[in-house]
mmCIF file of N, CA and C in Angstrom:
data_model
loop_
_atom_site.group_PDB
_atom_site.id
_atom_site.type_symbol
_atom_site.label_atom_id
_atom_site.label_comp_id
_atom_site.label_asym_id
_atom_site.label_seq_id
_atom_site.Cartn_x
_atom_site.Cartn_y
_atom_site.Cartn_z
ATOM 1 N N MET V 8 21.619 -26.234 -207.828
ATOM 2 C CA MET V 8 22.435 -26.717 -206.732
ATOM 3 C C MET V 8 21.648 -27.012 -205.407
ATOM 4 N N LYS V 9 20.758 -25.977 -204.975
ATOM 5 C CA LYS V 9 20.313 -25.784 -203.720
ATOM 6 C C LYS V 9 19.110 -27.118 -203.760
ATOM 7 N N LYS V 10 18.293 -27.046 -204.966
ATOM 8 C CA LYS V 10 17.543 -28.454 -205.059
ATOM 9 C C LYS V 10 18.103 -29.847 -204.706
ATOM 10 N N LEU V 11 19.426 -30.061 -205.338
ATOM 11 C CA LEU V 11 20.203 -31.111 -205.138
ATOM 12 C C LEU V 11 20.605 -31.387 -203.708
ATOM 13 N N PHE V 12 20.965 -30.184 -202.877
ATOM 14 C CA PHE V 12 21.237 -30.362 -201.348
ATOM 15 C C PHE V 12 19.788 -30.578 -200.789
ATOM 16 N N ASN V 13 18.863 -30.071 -200.828
ATOM 17 C CA ASN V 13 17.429 -30.196 -200.423
ATOM 18 C C ASN V 13 17.121 -31.754 -200.542
ATOM 19 N N HIS V 14 17.380 -32.219 -201.649
ATOM 20 C CA HIS V 14 16.846 -33.782 -201.866
ATOM 21 C C HIS V 14 17.776 -34.639 -201.265
ATOM 22 N N LYS V 15 19.063 -34.328 -201.183
ATOM 23 C CA LYS V 15 20.083 -35.216 -200.650
ATOM 24 C C LYS V 15 19.879 -35.125 -198.817
ATOM 25 N N LEU V 16 19.270 -33.999 -198.507
ATOM 26 C CA LEU V 16 18.948 -33.808 -196.879
ATOM 27 C C LEU V 16 17.682 -34.688 -196.865
ATOM 28 N N LEU V 17 16.776 -34.653 -197.631
ATOM 29 C CA LEU V 17 15.635 -35.211 -197.431
ATOM 30 C C LEU V 17 15.636 -36.820 -197.546
ATOM 31 N N SER V 18 16.390 -37.079 -198.212
ATOM 32 C CA SER V 18 16.852 -38.747 -198.381
ATOM 33 C C SER V 18 17.624 -39.090 -197.081
ATOM 34 N N LEU V 19 18.571 -38.320 -196.537
ATOM 35 C CA LEU V 19 19.248 -38.681 -195.302
ATOM 36 C C LEU V 19 18.082 -38.662 -194.296
ATOM 37 N N LEU V 20 17.318 -37.675 -194.058
ATOM 38 C CA LEU V 20 16.316 -37.687 -192.970
ATOM 39 C C LEU V 20 15.523 -38.964 -193.032
ATOM 40 N N PHE V 21 14.940 -39.275 -194.292
ATOM 41 C CA PHE V 21 14.209 -40.239 -194.521
ATOM 42 C C PHE V 21 14.923 -41.550 -194.023
ATOM 43 N N ALA V 22 16.173 -41.828 -194.445
ATOM 44 C CA ALA V 22 16.926 -42.982 -194.155
ATOM 45 C C ALA V 22 16.998 -43.200 -192.479
ATOM 46 N N ALA V 23 17.159 -42.172 -191.985
ATOM 47 C CA ALA V 23 17.404 -41.930 -190.479
ATOM 48 C C ALA V 23 16.031 -42.386 -189.948
ATOM 49 N N VAL V 24 15.030 -41.848 -190.275
ATOM 50 C CA VAL V 24 13.614 -42.280 -189.534
ATOM 51 C C VAL V 24 13.536 -43.957 -189.864
ATOM 52 N N LEU V 25 13.536 -44.346 -191.011
ATOM 53 C CA LEU V 25 13.411 -45.702 -191.265
ATOM 54 C C LEU V 25 14.321 -46.496 -190.290
ATOM 55 N N SER V 26 15.414 -46.045 -190.070
ATOM 56 C CA SER V 26 16.637 -46.873 -189.195
ATOM 57 C C SER V 26 16.057 -46.995 -187.707
ATOM 58 N N LEU V 27 15.320 -45.613 -187.184
ATOM 59 C CA LEU V 27 15.295 -45.599 -186.071
ATOM 60 C C LEU V 27 13.734 -46.750 -185.890
ATOM 61 N N MET V 28 13.092 -46.413 -186.965
ATOM 62 C CA MET V 28 11.546 -47.228 -186.923
ATOM 63 C C MET V 28 11.991 -48.778 -186.763
ATOM 64 N N ASN V 29 13.120 -49.363 -187.539
ATOM 65 C CA ASN V 29 13.799 -50.603 -187.560
ATOM 66 C C ASN V 29 14.149 -51.076 -186.235
ATOM 67 N N LEU V 30 14.913 -50.289 -185.607
ATOM 68 C CA LEU V 30 15.522 -50.530 -184.274
ATOM 69 C C LEU V 30 14.615 -50.617 -183.084
ATOM 70 N N THR V 31 13.439 -49.576 -183.376
ATOM 71 C CA THR V 31 12.347 -49.755 -182.459
ATOM 72 C C THR V 31 11.712 -51.037 -182.445
ATOM 73 N N ALA V 32 11.399 -51.440 -183.655
ATOM 74 C CA ALA V 32 10.784 -52.843 -183.911
ATOM 75 C C ALA V 32 11.546 -54.029 -183.631
ATOM 76 N N GLN V 33 12.832 -53.680 -183.707
ATOM 77 C CA GLN V 33 13.837 -54.869 -183.059
ATOM 78 C C GLN V 33 13.768 -54.990 -181.416
ATOM 79 N N ALA V 34 13.750 -53.825 -181.045
ATOM 80 C CA ALA V 34 13.723 -53.742 -179.383
ATOM 81 C C ALA V 34 12.563 -54.349 -178.970
ATOM 82 N N GLN V 35 11.236 -53.871 -179.674
ATOM 83 C CA GLN V 35 10.060 -54.612 -179.048
ATOM 84 C C GLN V 35 9.884 -55.934 -178.923
ATOM 85 N N ASP V 36 10.334 -56.456 -180.096
ATOM 86 C CA ASP V 36 10.661 -57.911 -180.561
ATOM 87 C C ASP V 36 11.654 -58.729 -179.464
ATOM 88 N N GLY V 37 12.618 -57.982 -179.004
ATOM 89 C CA GLY V 37 13.513 -58.563 -178.170
ATOM 90 C C GLY V 37 12.903 -58.606 -176.632
ATOM 91 N N MET V 38 12.094 -57.475 -176.367
ATOM 92 C CA MET V 38 11.304 -57.364 -175.099
ATOM 93 C C MET V 38 10.165 -58.605 -175.201
ATOM 94 N N ALA V 39 9.706 -58.989 -175.978
ATOM 95 C CA ALA V 39 8.477 -59.965 -176.192
ATOM 96 C C ALA V 39 8.884 -61.406 -176.150
ATOM 97 N N SER V 40 10.172 -61.515 -176.495
ATOM 98 C CA SER V 40 10.847 -62.849 -176.637
ATOM 99 C C SER V 40 11.366 -63.551 -175.347
ATOM 100 N N ILE V 41 11.529 -62.688 -174.292
ATOM 101 C CA ILE V 41 12.111 -63.164 -172.964
ATOM 102 C C ILE V 41 11.364 -64.196 -172.493
ATOM 103 N N THR V 42 12.033 -65.229 -172.245
ATOM 104 C CA THR V 42 11.632 -66.296 -171.517
ATOM 105 C C THR V 42 11.400 -66.621 -170.294
ATOM 106 N N LEU V 43 10.252 -67.083 -169.897
ATOM 107 C CA LEU V 43 10.223 -67.015 -168.284
ATOM 108 C C LEU V 43 9.960 -68.386 -167.825
ATOM 109 N N SER V 44 10.114 -68.602 -166.456
ATOM 110 C CA SER V 44 10.011 -70.018 -166.122
ATOM 111 C C SER V 44 8.147 -70.174 -165.841
ATOM 112 N N PRO V 45 7.807 -71.338 -165.659
ATOM 113 C CA PRO V 45 6.323 -71.556 -165.378
ATOM 114 C C PRO V 45 5.912 -70.919 -164.230
ATOM 115 N N GLU V 46 6.728 -70.425 -163.273
ATOM 116 C CA GLU V 46 6.206 -69.968 -162.221
ATOM 117 C C GLU V 46 5.923 -68.506 -162.568
ATOM 118 N N LEU V 47 6.896 -67.842 -163.195
ATOM 119 C CA LEU V 47 7.065 -66.577 -163.629
ATOM 120 C C LEU V 47 5.816 -66.116 -164.759
ATOM 121 N N GLU V 48 5.533 -67.167 -165.263
ATOM 122 C CA GLU V 48 4.526 -67.069 -166.592
ATOM 123 C C GLU V 48 3.264 -67.169 -165.760
ATOM 124 N N GLN V 49 3.129 -67.689 -164.895
ATOM 125 C CA GLN V 49 1.818 -67.713 -164.001
ATOM 126 C C GLN V 49 1.793 -66.311 -163.323
ATOM 127 N N ARG V 50 2.686 -65.723 -162.776
ATOM 128 C CA ARG V 50 2.763 -64.457 -161.968
ATOM 129 C C ARG V 50 2.325 -63.541 -163.205
ATOM 130 N N GLU V 51 2.981 -63.501 -164.339
ATOM 131 C CA GLU V 51 2.531 -62.642 -165.492
ATOM 132 C C GLU V 51 1.083 -62.597 -165.990
ATOM 133 N N HIS V 52 0.623 -63.837 -165.923
ATOM 134 C CA HIS V 52 -0.842 -63.907 -166.237
ATOM 135 C C HIS V 52 -1.558 -63.282 -165.089
ATOM 136 N N GLN V 53 -1.261 -63.769 -163.967
ATOM 137 C CA GLN V 53 -1.930 -62.965 -162.903
ATOM 138 C C GLN V 53 -1.744 -61.629 -162.828
ATOM 139 N N LEU V 54 -0.768 -61.001 -163.035
ATOM 140 C CA LEU V 54 -0.716 -59.445 -163.177
ATOM 141 C C LEU V 54 -1.316 -58.940 -164.217
ATOM 142 N N ALA V 55 -1.246 -59.537 -165.602
ATOM 143 C CA ALA V 55 -1.952 -58.976 -166.628
ATOM 144 C C ALA V 55 -3.271 -59.153 -166.297
ATOM 145 N N LYS V 56 -3.887 -59.804 -165.593
ATOM 146 C CA LYS V 56 -5.377 -59.858 -165.455
ATOM 147 C C LYS V 56 -5.847 -58.892 -164.309
ATOM 148 N N ASN V 57 -5.105 -58.476 -163.438
ATOM 149 C CA ASN V 57 -5.178 -57.277 -162.726
ATOM 150 C C ASN V 57 -4.950 -56.001 -163.148
ATOM 151 N N LEU V 58 -4.516 -55.776 -164.417
ATOM 152 C CA LEU V 58 -4.369 -54.524 -164.929
ATOM 153 C C LEU V 58 -5.016 -54.074 -166.106
ATOM 154 N N ARG V 59 -5.850 -53.074 -166.368
ATOM 155 C CA ARG V 59 -6.773 -52.721 -167.051
ATOM 156 C C ARG V 59 -6.088 -52.346 -168.414
ATOM 157 N N CYS V 60 -6.814 -52.670 -169.703
ATOM 158 C CA CYS V 60 -5.905 -52.406 -171.015
ATOM 159 C C CYS V 60 -6.512 -50.703 -171.029
ATOM 160 N N LEU V 61 -5.527 -49.781 -171.571
ATOM 161 C CA LEU V 61 -6.068 -48.391 -171.583
ATOM 162 C C LEU V 61 -6.627 -48.141 -172.881
ATOM 163 N N VAL V 62 -6.751 -49.133 -173.690
ATOM 164 C CA VAL V 62 -7.188 -49.020 -174.989
ATOM 165 C C VAL V 62 -8.723 -49.430 -175.032
ATOM 166 N N CYS V 63 -9.062 -50.675 -174.581
ATOM 167 C CA CYS V 63 -10.276 -51.571 -174.514
ATOM 168 C C CYS V 63 -10.807 -50.524 -173.237
ATOM 169 N N GLN V 64 -10.465 -50.515 -172.080
ATOM 170 C CA GLN V 64 -10.746 -50.049 -170.674
ATOM 171 C C GLN V 64 -11.853 -50.954 -170.154
ATOM 172 N N ASN V 65 -12.460 -51.950 -171.044
ATOM 173 C CA ASN V 65 -13.495 -52.966 -170.060
ATOM 174 C C ASN V 65 -12.722 -54.157 -170.170
ATOM 175 N N GLN V 66 -11.401 -54.347 -170.623
ATOM 176 C CA GLN V 66 -10.995 -55.591 -170.567
ATOM 177 C C GLN V 66 -9.252 -55.648 -169.788
ATOM 178 N N SER V 67 -8.967 -56.609 -169.151
ATOM 179 C CA SER V 67 -7.676 -56.787 -168.773
ATOM 180 C C SER V 67 -6.584 -56.711 -169.870
ATOM 181 N N ILE V 68 -5.339 -56.731 -169.457
ATOM 182 C CA ILE V 68 -4.493 -56.620 -170.550
ATOM 183 C C ILE V 68 -4.082 -58.206 -170.913
ATOM 184 N N ALA V 69 -4.588 -58.938 -170.072
ATOM 185 C CA ALA V 69 -4.513 -60.609 -170.746
ATOM 186 C C ALA V 69 -5.601 -60.711 -171.543
ATOM 187 N N ASP V 70 -6.709 -60.303 -171.433
ATOM 188 C CA ASP V 70 -7.780 -60.606 -172.310
ATOM 189 C C ASP V 70 -7.850 -59.542 -173.897
ATOM 190 N N SER V 71 -7.066 -58.478 -173.706
ATOM 191 C CA SER V 71 -6.992 -57.616 -174.832
ATOM 192 C C SER V 71 -6.005 -58.074 -176.119
ATOM 193 N N GLY V 72 -6.745 -57.541 -177.267
ATOM 194 C CA GLY V 72 -5.924 -57.966 -178.181
ATOM 195 C C GLY V 72 -5.162 -56.662 -178.730
ATOM 196 N N ALA V 73 -5.210 -55.418 -178.000
ATOM 197 C CA ALA V 73 -4.711 -54.199 -178.385
ATOM 198 C C ALA V 73 -3.362 -54.203 -178.496
ATOM 199 N N GLY V 74 -2.663 -53.488 -179.408
ATOM 200 C CA GLY V 74 -1.108 -53.464 -179.375
ATOM 201 C C GLY V 74 -0.491 -52.860 -178.141
ATOM 202 N N LEU V 75 -1.065 -52.064 -177.654
ATOM 203 C CA LEU V 75 -0.591 -51.658 -176.309
ATOM 204 C C LEU V 75 -0.682 -52.567 -175.168
ATOM 205 N N ALA V 76 -1.523 -53.442 -175.143
ATOM 206 C CA ALA V 76 -1.670 -54.332 -174.157
ATOM 207 C C ALA V 76 -0.498 -55.432 -174.248
ATOM 208 N N ASP V 77 -0.070 -55.747 -175.619
ATOM 209 C CA ASP V 77 1.004 -56.407 -175.823
ATOM 210 C C ASP V 77 2.056 -55.905 -175.425
ATOM 211 N N ASP V 78 2.238 -54.587 -175.691
ATOM 212 C CA ASP V 78 3.471 -53.899 -174.958
ATOM 213 C C ASP V 78 3.530 -53.726 -173.633
ATOM 214 N N LEU V 79 2.231 -53.791 -173.127
ATOM 215 C CA LEU V 79 2.277 -53.708 -171.288
ATOM 216 C C LEU V 79 2.617 -55.235 -170.728
ATOM 217 N N LYS V 80 2.144 -56.114 -171.524
ATOM 218 C CA LYS V 80 2.669 -57.534 -171.319
ATOM 219 C C LYS V 80 4.030 -57.762 -171.267
ATOM 220 N N ALA V 81 4.646 -57.247 -172.383
ATOM 221 C CA ALA V 81 6.238 -57.314 -172.671
ATOM 222 C C ALA V 81 6.721 -56.522 -171.488
ATOM 223 N N GLU V 82 6.341 -55.444 -171.149
ATOM 224 C CA GLU V 82 7.066 -54.565 -169.792
ATOM 225 C C GLU V 82 6.782 -55.461 -168.577
ATOM 226 N N ILE V 83 5.502 -56.203 -168.420
ATOM 227 C CA ILE V 83 5.423 -57.100 -167.069
ATOM 228 C C ILE V 83 6.404 -58.182 -167.261
ATOM 229 N N ARG V 84 6.874 -58.825 -168.475
ATOM 230 C CA ARG V 84 7.889 -59.756 -168.340
ATOM 231 C C ARG V 84 9.237 -59.323 -168.305
ATOM 232 N N LEU V 85 9.491 -58.412 -168.855
ATOM 233 C CA LEU V 85 10.632 -57.667 -168.351
ATOM 234 C C LEU V 85 10.969 -57.389 -166.908
ATOM 235 N N GLN V 86 9.882 -56.887 -166.233
ATOM 236 C CA GLN V 86 9.943 -56.507 -164.946
ATOM 237 C C GLN V 86 10.234 -57.766 -164.070
ATOM 238 N N LEU V 87 9.530 -58.898 -164.760
ATOM 239 C CA LEU V 87 9.804 -60.208 -163.811
ATOM 240 C C LEU V 87 11.127 -60.621 -164.313
ATOM 241 N N SER V 88 11.661 -60.398 -165.492
ATOM 242 C CA SER V 88 12.872 -61.133 -165.674
ATOM 243 C C SER V 88 13.967 -60.190 -164.848
ATOM 244 N N LEU V 89 13.503 -58.906 -164.391
ATOM 245 C CA LEU V 89 14.563 -58.299 -163.526
ATOM 246 C C LEU V 89 14.629 -58.635 -162.151
ATOM 247 N N GLY V 90 13.628 -59.480 -161.586
ATOM 248 C CA GLY V 90 13.332 -59.999 -160.330
ATOM 249 C C GLY V 90 12.655 -58.871 -159.435
ATOM 250 N N LYS V 91 11.630 -58.215 -160.217
ATOM 251 C CA LYS V 91 10.799 -57.416 -159.473
ATOM 252 C C LYS V 91 9.756 -58.234 -158.590
ATOM 253 N N SER V 92 9.148 -57.858 -157.860
ATOM 254 C CA SER V 92 7.945 -58.332 -156.889
ATOM 255 C C SER V 92 6.707 -57.949 -157.809
ATOM 256 N N ASP V 93 5.535 -58.489 -157.326
ATOM 257 C CA ASP V 93 4.414 -57.991 -158.104
ATOM 258 C C ASP V 93 3.990 -56.625 -157.767
ATOM 259 N N GLU V 94 4.178 -56.227 -156.644
ATOM 260 C CA GLU V 94 3.642 -55.078 -155.811
ATOM 261 C C GLU V 94 4.601 -53.987 -156.576
ATOM 262 N N GLU V 95 5.917 -54.253 -156.795
ATOM 263 C CA GLU V 95 6.738 -53.438 -157.438
ATOM 264 C C GLU V 95 6.333 -53.237 -158.867
ATOM 265 N N ILE V 96 6.071 -54.094 -159.594
ATOM 266 C CA ILE V 96 5.397 -54.014 -160.936
ATOM 267 C C ILE V 96 4.222 -53.347 -160.992
ATOM 268 N N VAL V 97 3.238 -53.662 -160.202
ATOM 269 C CA VAL V 97 1.863 -52.780 -160.201
ATOM 270 C C VAL V 97 2.204 -51.442 -159.971
ATOM 271 N N GLN V 98 3.000 -51.193 -159.069
ATOM 272 C CA GLN V 98 3.377 -49.681 -158.715
ATOM 273 C C GLN V 98 4.025 -48.960 -159.830
ATOM 274 N N HIS V 99 4.878 -49.863 -160.485
ATOM 275 C CA HIS V 99 5.569 -49.266 -161.733
ATOM 276 C C HIS V 99 4.620 -48.612 -162.888
ATOM 277 N N MET V 100 3.550 -49.794 -162.939
ATOM 278 C CA MET V 100 2.522 -49.488 -163.833
ATOM 279 C C MET V 100 1.493 -48.282 -163.661
ATOM 280 N N VAL V 101 1.499 -48.257 -162.350
ATOM 281 C CA VAL V 101 0.447 -47.115 -161.701
ATOM 282 C C VAL V 101 1.253 -45.664 -161.879
ATOM 283 N N GLU V 102 2.721 -45.698 -161.498
ATOM 284 C CA GLU V 102 3.291 -44.572 -161.681
ATOM 285 C C GLU V 102 3.412 -44.007 -163.127
ATOM 286 N N ARG V 103 3.428 -45.122 -163.982
ATOM 287 C CA ARG V 103 3.544 -44.610 -165.515
ATOM 288 C C ARG V 103 2.508 -44.245 -166.008
ATOM 289 N N TYR V 104 1.412 -45.053 -165.827
ATOM 290 C CA TYR V 104 0.251 -44.853 -166.466
ATOM 291 C C TYR V 104 -1.163 -44.269 -165.574
ATOM 292 N N GLY V 105 -0.764 -44.263 -164.436
ATOM 293 C CA GLY V 105 -1.964 -43.783 -163.438
ATOM 294 C C GLY V 105 -2.558 -44.818 -162.898
ATOM 295 N N GLU V 106 -3.607 -44.199 -161.856
ATOM 296 C CA GLU V 106 -4.445 -45.428 -160.979
ATOM 297 C C GLU V 106 -5.522 -45.905 -161.718
ATOM 298 N N PHE V 107 -5.639 -45.581 -162.985
ATOM 299 C CA PHE V 107 -6.623 -46.052 -163.848
ATOM 300 C C PHE V 107 -6.495 -47.479 -164.180
ATOM 301 N N ILE V 108 -5.072 -47.908 -164.609
ATOM 302 C CA ILE V 108 -4.577 -49.025 -164.870
ATOM 303 C C ILE V 108 -5.109 -50.234 -163.948
ATOM 304 N N ASN V 109 -4.921 -49.788 -162.903
ATOM 305 C CA ASN V 109 -5.108 -50.826 -161.662
ATOM 306 C C ASN V 109 -7.089 -51.171 -161.665
ATOM 307 N N TYR V 110 -7.125 -52.288 -161.692
ATOM 308 C CA TYR V 110 -8.518 -52.709 -161.655
ATOM 309 C C TYR V 110 -8.931 -52.761 -160.210
ATOM 310 N N LYS V 111 -7.972 -52.548 -159.047
ATOM 311 C CA LYS V 111 -8.300 -52.682 -157.740
ATOM 312 C C LYS V 111 -7.479 -51.645 -157.280
ATOM 313 N N PRO V 112 -8.047 -50.297 -157.376
ATOM 314 C CA PRO V 112 -7.381 -48.963 -157.110
ATOM 315 C C PRO V 112 -7.263 -48.919 -155.491
ATOM 316 N N ALA V 113 -6.318 -48.521 -154.930
ATOM 317 C CA ALA V 113 -6.181 -48.416 -153.459
ATOM 318 C C ALA V 113 -7.200 -47.146 -152.990
ATOM 319 N N PHE V 114 -7.378 -47.469 -151.956
ATOM 320 C CA PHE V 114 -8.323 -46.210 -151.111
ATOM 321 C C PHE V 114 -7.504 -45.154 -150.601
ATOM 322 N N ASN V 115 -7.549 -44.161 -151.165
ATOM 323 C CA ASN V 115 -6.591 -42.861 -150.766
ATOM 324 C C ASN V 115 -7.096 -41.661 -151.226
ATOM 325 N N SER V 116 -6.644 -40.425 -151.079
ATOM 326 C CA SER V 116 -7.259 -39.107 -151.480
ATOM 327 C C SER V 116 -7.334 -39.020 -152.818
ATOM 328 N N THR V 117 -6.888 -39.350 -153.710
ATOM 329 C CA THR V 117 -6.982 -39.452 -155.117
ATOM 330 C C THR V 117 -7.988 -40.313 -155.838
ATOM 331 N N THR V 118 -8.473 -41.391 -155.164
ATOM 332 C CA THR V 118 -9.613 -42.088 -155.382
ATOM 333 C C THR V 118 -10.741 -42.339 -154.609
ATOM 334 N N PHE V 119 -10.635 -41.388 -153.666
ATOM 335 C CA PHE V 119 -11.730 -41.204 -152.637
ATOM 336 C C PHE V 119 -13.012 -41.067 -153.337
ATOM 337 N N LEU V 120 -13.217 -40.400 -154.333
ATOM 338 C CA LEU V 120 -14.480 -40.261 -155.074
ATOM 339 C C LEU V 120 -14.732 -41.417 -156.125
ATOM 340 N N LEU V 121 -13.803 -41.874 -156.603
ATOM 341 C CA LEU V 121 -13.953 -43.315 -157.305
ATOM 342 C C LEU V 121 -14.734 -44.382 -156.383
ATOM 343 N N TRP V 122 -14.196 -44.211 -154.916
ATOM 344 C CA TRP V 122 -14.972 -45.301 -154.126
ATOM 345 C C TRP V 122 -16.124 -44.655 -153.645
ATOM 346 N N VAL V 123 -16.243 -43.660 -153.215
ATOM 347 C CA VAL V 123 -17.593 -43.167 -152.458
ATOM 348 C C VAL V 123 -18.431 -42.525 -153.285
ATOM 349 N N GLY V 124 -18.124 -42.166 -154.564
ATOM 350 C CA GLY V 124 -18.865 -41.319 -155.555
ATOM 351 C C GLY V 124 -20.307 -42.183 -155.863
ATOM 352 N N PRO V 125 -20.290 -43.506 -156.174
ATOM 353 C CA PRO V 125 -21.283 -44.135 -156.625
ATOM 354 C C PRO V 125 -22.339 -44.062 -155.481
ATOM 355 N N ALA V 126 -21.861 -44.267 -154.018
ATOM 356 C CA ALA V 126 -22.918 -44.238 -153.116
ATOM 357 C C ALA V 126 -23.298 -42.771 -152.885
ATOM 358 N N LEU V 127 -22.731 -41.786 -153.023
ATOM 359 C CA LEU V 127 -22.986 -40.420 -152.977
ATOM 360 C C LEU V 127 -24.332 -40.319 -153.865
ATOM 361 N N VAL V 128 -24.132 -40.704 -155.262
ATOM 362 C CA VAL V 128 -25.155 -40.313 -156.383
ATOM 363 C C VAL V 128 -26.313 -41.238 -156.306
ATOM 364 N N LEU V 129 -26.348 -42.387 -155.639
ATOM 365 C CA LEU V 129 -27.423 -43.309 -155.297
ATOM 366 C C LEU V 129 -28.227 -42.815 -154.196
ATOM 367 N N GLY V 130 -27.486 -42.130 -153.091
ATOM 368 C CA GLY V 130 -28.308 -41.454 -151.944
ATOM 369 C C GLY V 130 -28.840 -40.189 -152.565
ATOM 370 N N LEU V 131 -28.245 -39.487 -153.338
ATOM 371 C CA LEU V 131 -28.933 -38.295 -153.934
ATOM 372 C C LEU V 131 -30.086 -38.641 -154.693
ATOM 373 N N MET V 132 -30.083 -39.658 -155.498
ATOM 374 C CA MET V 132 -31.072 -39.814 -156.327
ATOM 375 C C MET V 132 -32.309 -40.504 -155.342
ATOM 376 N N LEU V 133 -31.811 -41.184 -154.373
ATOM 377 C CA LEU V 133 -33.192 -41.487 -153.487
ATOM 378 C C LEU V 133 -33.838 -40.394 -152.801
ATOM 379 N N VAL V 134 -33.125 -39.531 -152.368
ATOM 380 C CA VAL V 134 -33.464 -38.284 -151.729
ATOM 381 C C VAL V 134 -34.565 -37.595 -152.686
ATOM 382 N N LEU V 135 -33.856 -37.350 -153.938
ATOM 383 C CA LEU V 135 -34.837 -37.016 -154.784
ATOM 384 C C LEU V 135 -36.140 -37.398 -155.276
ATOM 385 N N LEU V 136 -36.149 -38.866 -155.402
ATOM 386 C CA LEU V 136 -37.208 -39.770 -155.713
ATOM 387 C C LEU V 136 -38.111 -39.637 -154.546
ATOM 388 N N ILE V 137 -37.659 -39.860 -153.468
ATOM 389 C CA ILE V 137 -38.742 -39.660 -152.284
ATOM 390 C C ILE V 137 -39.143 -38.264 -152.097
ATOM 391 N N ARG V 138 -38.497 -36.983 -152.251
ATOM 392 C CA ARG V 138 -38.887 -35.872 -152.392
ATOM 393 C C ARG V 138 -40.210 -35.641 -153.464
ATOM 394 N N THR V 139 -39.857 -36.116 -154.640
ATOM 395 C CA THR V 139 -40.734 -35.997 -155.723
ATOM 396 C C THR V 139 -41.993 -36.615 -155.626
ATOM 397 N N ILE V 140 -41.711 -38.016 -154.787
ATOM 398 C CA ILE V 140 -43.164 -38.742 -154.486
ATOM 399 C C ILE V 140 -44.225 -38.062 -153.567
ATOM 400 N N ARG V 141 -43.279 -37.178 -152.606
ATOM 401 C CA ARG V 141 -44.325 -36.771 -151.399
ATOM 402 C C ARG V 141 -44.631 -35.582 -152.036
ATOM 403 N N GLN V 142 -44.087 -34.960 -152.818
ATOM 404 C CA GLN V 142 -44.791 -33.453 -153.398
ATOM 405 C C GLN V 142 -45.863 -33.968 -154.168
ATOM 406 N N GLN V 143 -45.843 -34.890 -155.102
ATOM 407 C CA GLN V 143 -47.071 -35.261 -156.035
ATOM 408 C C GLN V 143 -48.078 -35.694 -154.998
ATOM 409 N N GLY V 144 -47.727 -36.632 -154.076
ATOM 410 C CA GLY V 144 -48.820 -37.049 -153.257
ATOM 411 C C GLY V 144 -49.649 -35.718 -152.365
ATOM 412 N N LYS V 145 -48.973 -34.745 -151.827
ATOM 413 C CA LYS V 145 -49.819 -33.552 -151.227
ATOM 414 C C LYS V 145 -50.386 -32.826 -152.351
ATOM 415 N N GLY V 146 -49.642 -32.601 -153.382
ATOM 416 C CA GLY V 146 -50.268 -31.807 -154.598
ATOM 417 C C GLY V 146 -51.455 -32.256 -155.220
ATOM 418 N N LEU V 147 -51.992 -33.353 -155.460
ATOM 419 C CA LEU V 147 -52.917 -33.607 -156.145
ATOM 420 C C LEU V 147 -53.914 -34.523 -155.350
ATOM 421 N N ASN V 148 -55.057 -34.091 -155.359
ATOM 422 C CA ASN V 148 -56.204 -34.764 -154.858
ATOM 423 C C ASN V 148 -57.378 -34.935 -155.653
ATOM 424 N N MET V 149 -58.549 -35.302 -155.144
ATOM 425 C CA MET V 149 -59.695 -35.632 -156.102
ATOM 426 C C MET V 149 -60.153 -34.426 -156.573
ATOM 427 N N ARG V 150 -60.285 -33.432 -155.999
ATOM 428 C CA ARG V 150 -60.836 -32.036 -156.373
ATOM 429 C C ARG V 150 -60.048 -31.394 -157.609
ATOM 430 N N ASP V 151 -58.935 -31.581 -157.610
ATOM 431 C CA ASP V 151 -57.967 -31.257 -158.529
ATOM 432 C C ASP V 151 -58.140 -31.997 -159.880
ATOM 433 N N SER V 152 -58.488 -33.233 -159.816
ATOM 434 C CA SER V 152 -58.546 -34.169 -161.118
ATOM 435 C C SER V 152 -59.993 -33.894 -161.501
ATOM 436 N N GLU V 153 -61.206 -33.548 -160.695
ATOM 437 C CA GLU V 153 -62.437 -33.291 -161.333
ATOM 438 C C GLU V 153 -62.277 -32.015 -161.827
ATOM 439 N N SER V 154 -61.747 -30.935 -161.560
ATOM 440 C CA SER V 154 -61.785 -29.786 -162.150
ATOM 441 C C SER V 154 -61.007 -29.736 -163.365
ATOM 442 N N ALA V 155 -60.070 -30.725 -163.762
ATOM 443 C CA ALA V 155 -59.100 -30.606 -164.772
ATOM 444 C C ALA V 155 -60.129 -31.220 -166.017
ATOM 445 N N GLU V 156 -61.391 -31.915 -165.554
ATOM 446 C CA GLU V 156 -61.871 -32.657 -166.887
ATOM 447 C C GLU V 156 -62.870 -31.351 -167.100
#
């Protein structure tokens, strides 16, 4: 009796999971099929070019073939159909996925190292290079090289 109850319970849970998966797929298909005017299509494409694919990381979501990029494009289409501005859509994406999604991150306290970091590393490398060259120039003279032979 207990085995029969467990079997029925598992069957019921399996059916519920399949139903939820089907509803999720239908909802995603519905979001992707939103039709936009040519002007909104152009805005969508421009926004998609300015947002980074979180899977590929070196491509925009317009250029990416990843499933997440398709979901993000569908999200942009939904936001555009709701009448949101480009700035509001970018802000929504940044709030949801972080500043990393934006190809042109704002200069603020959280992105300070992103903007200044490369210059700091380059400056440090130049200082170390100049210091190493000076030390080698001072430390090696003709008598040292003759005694080494």
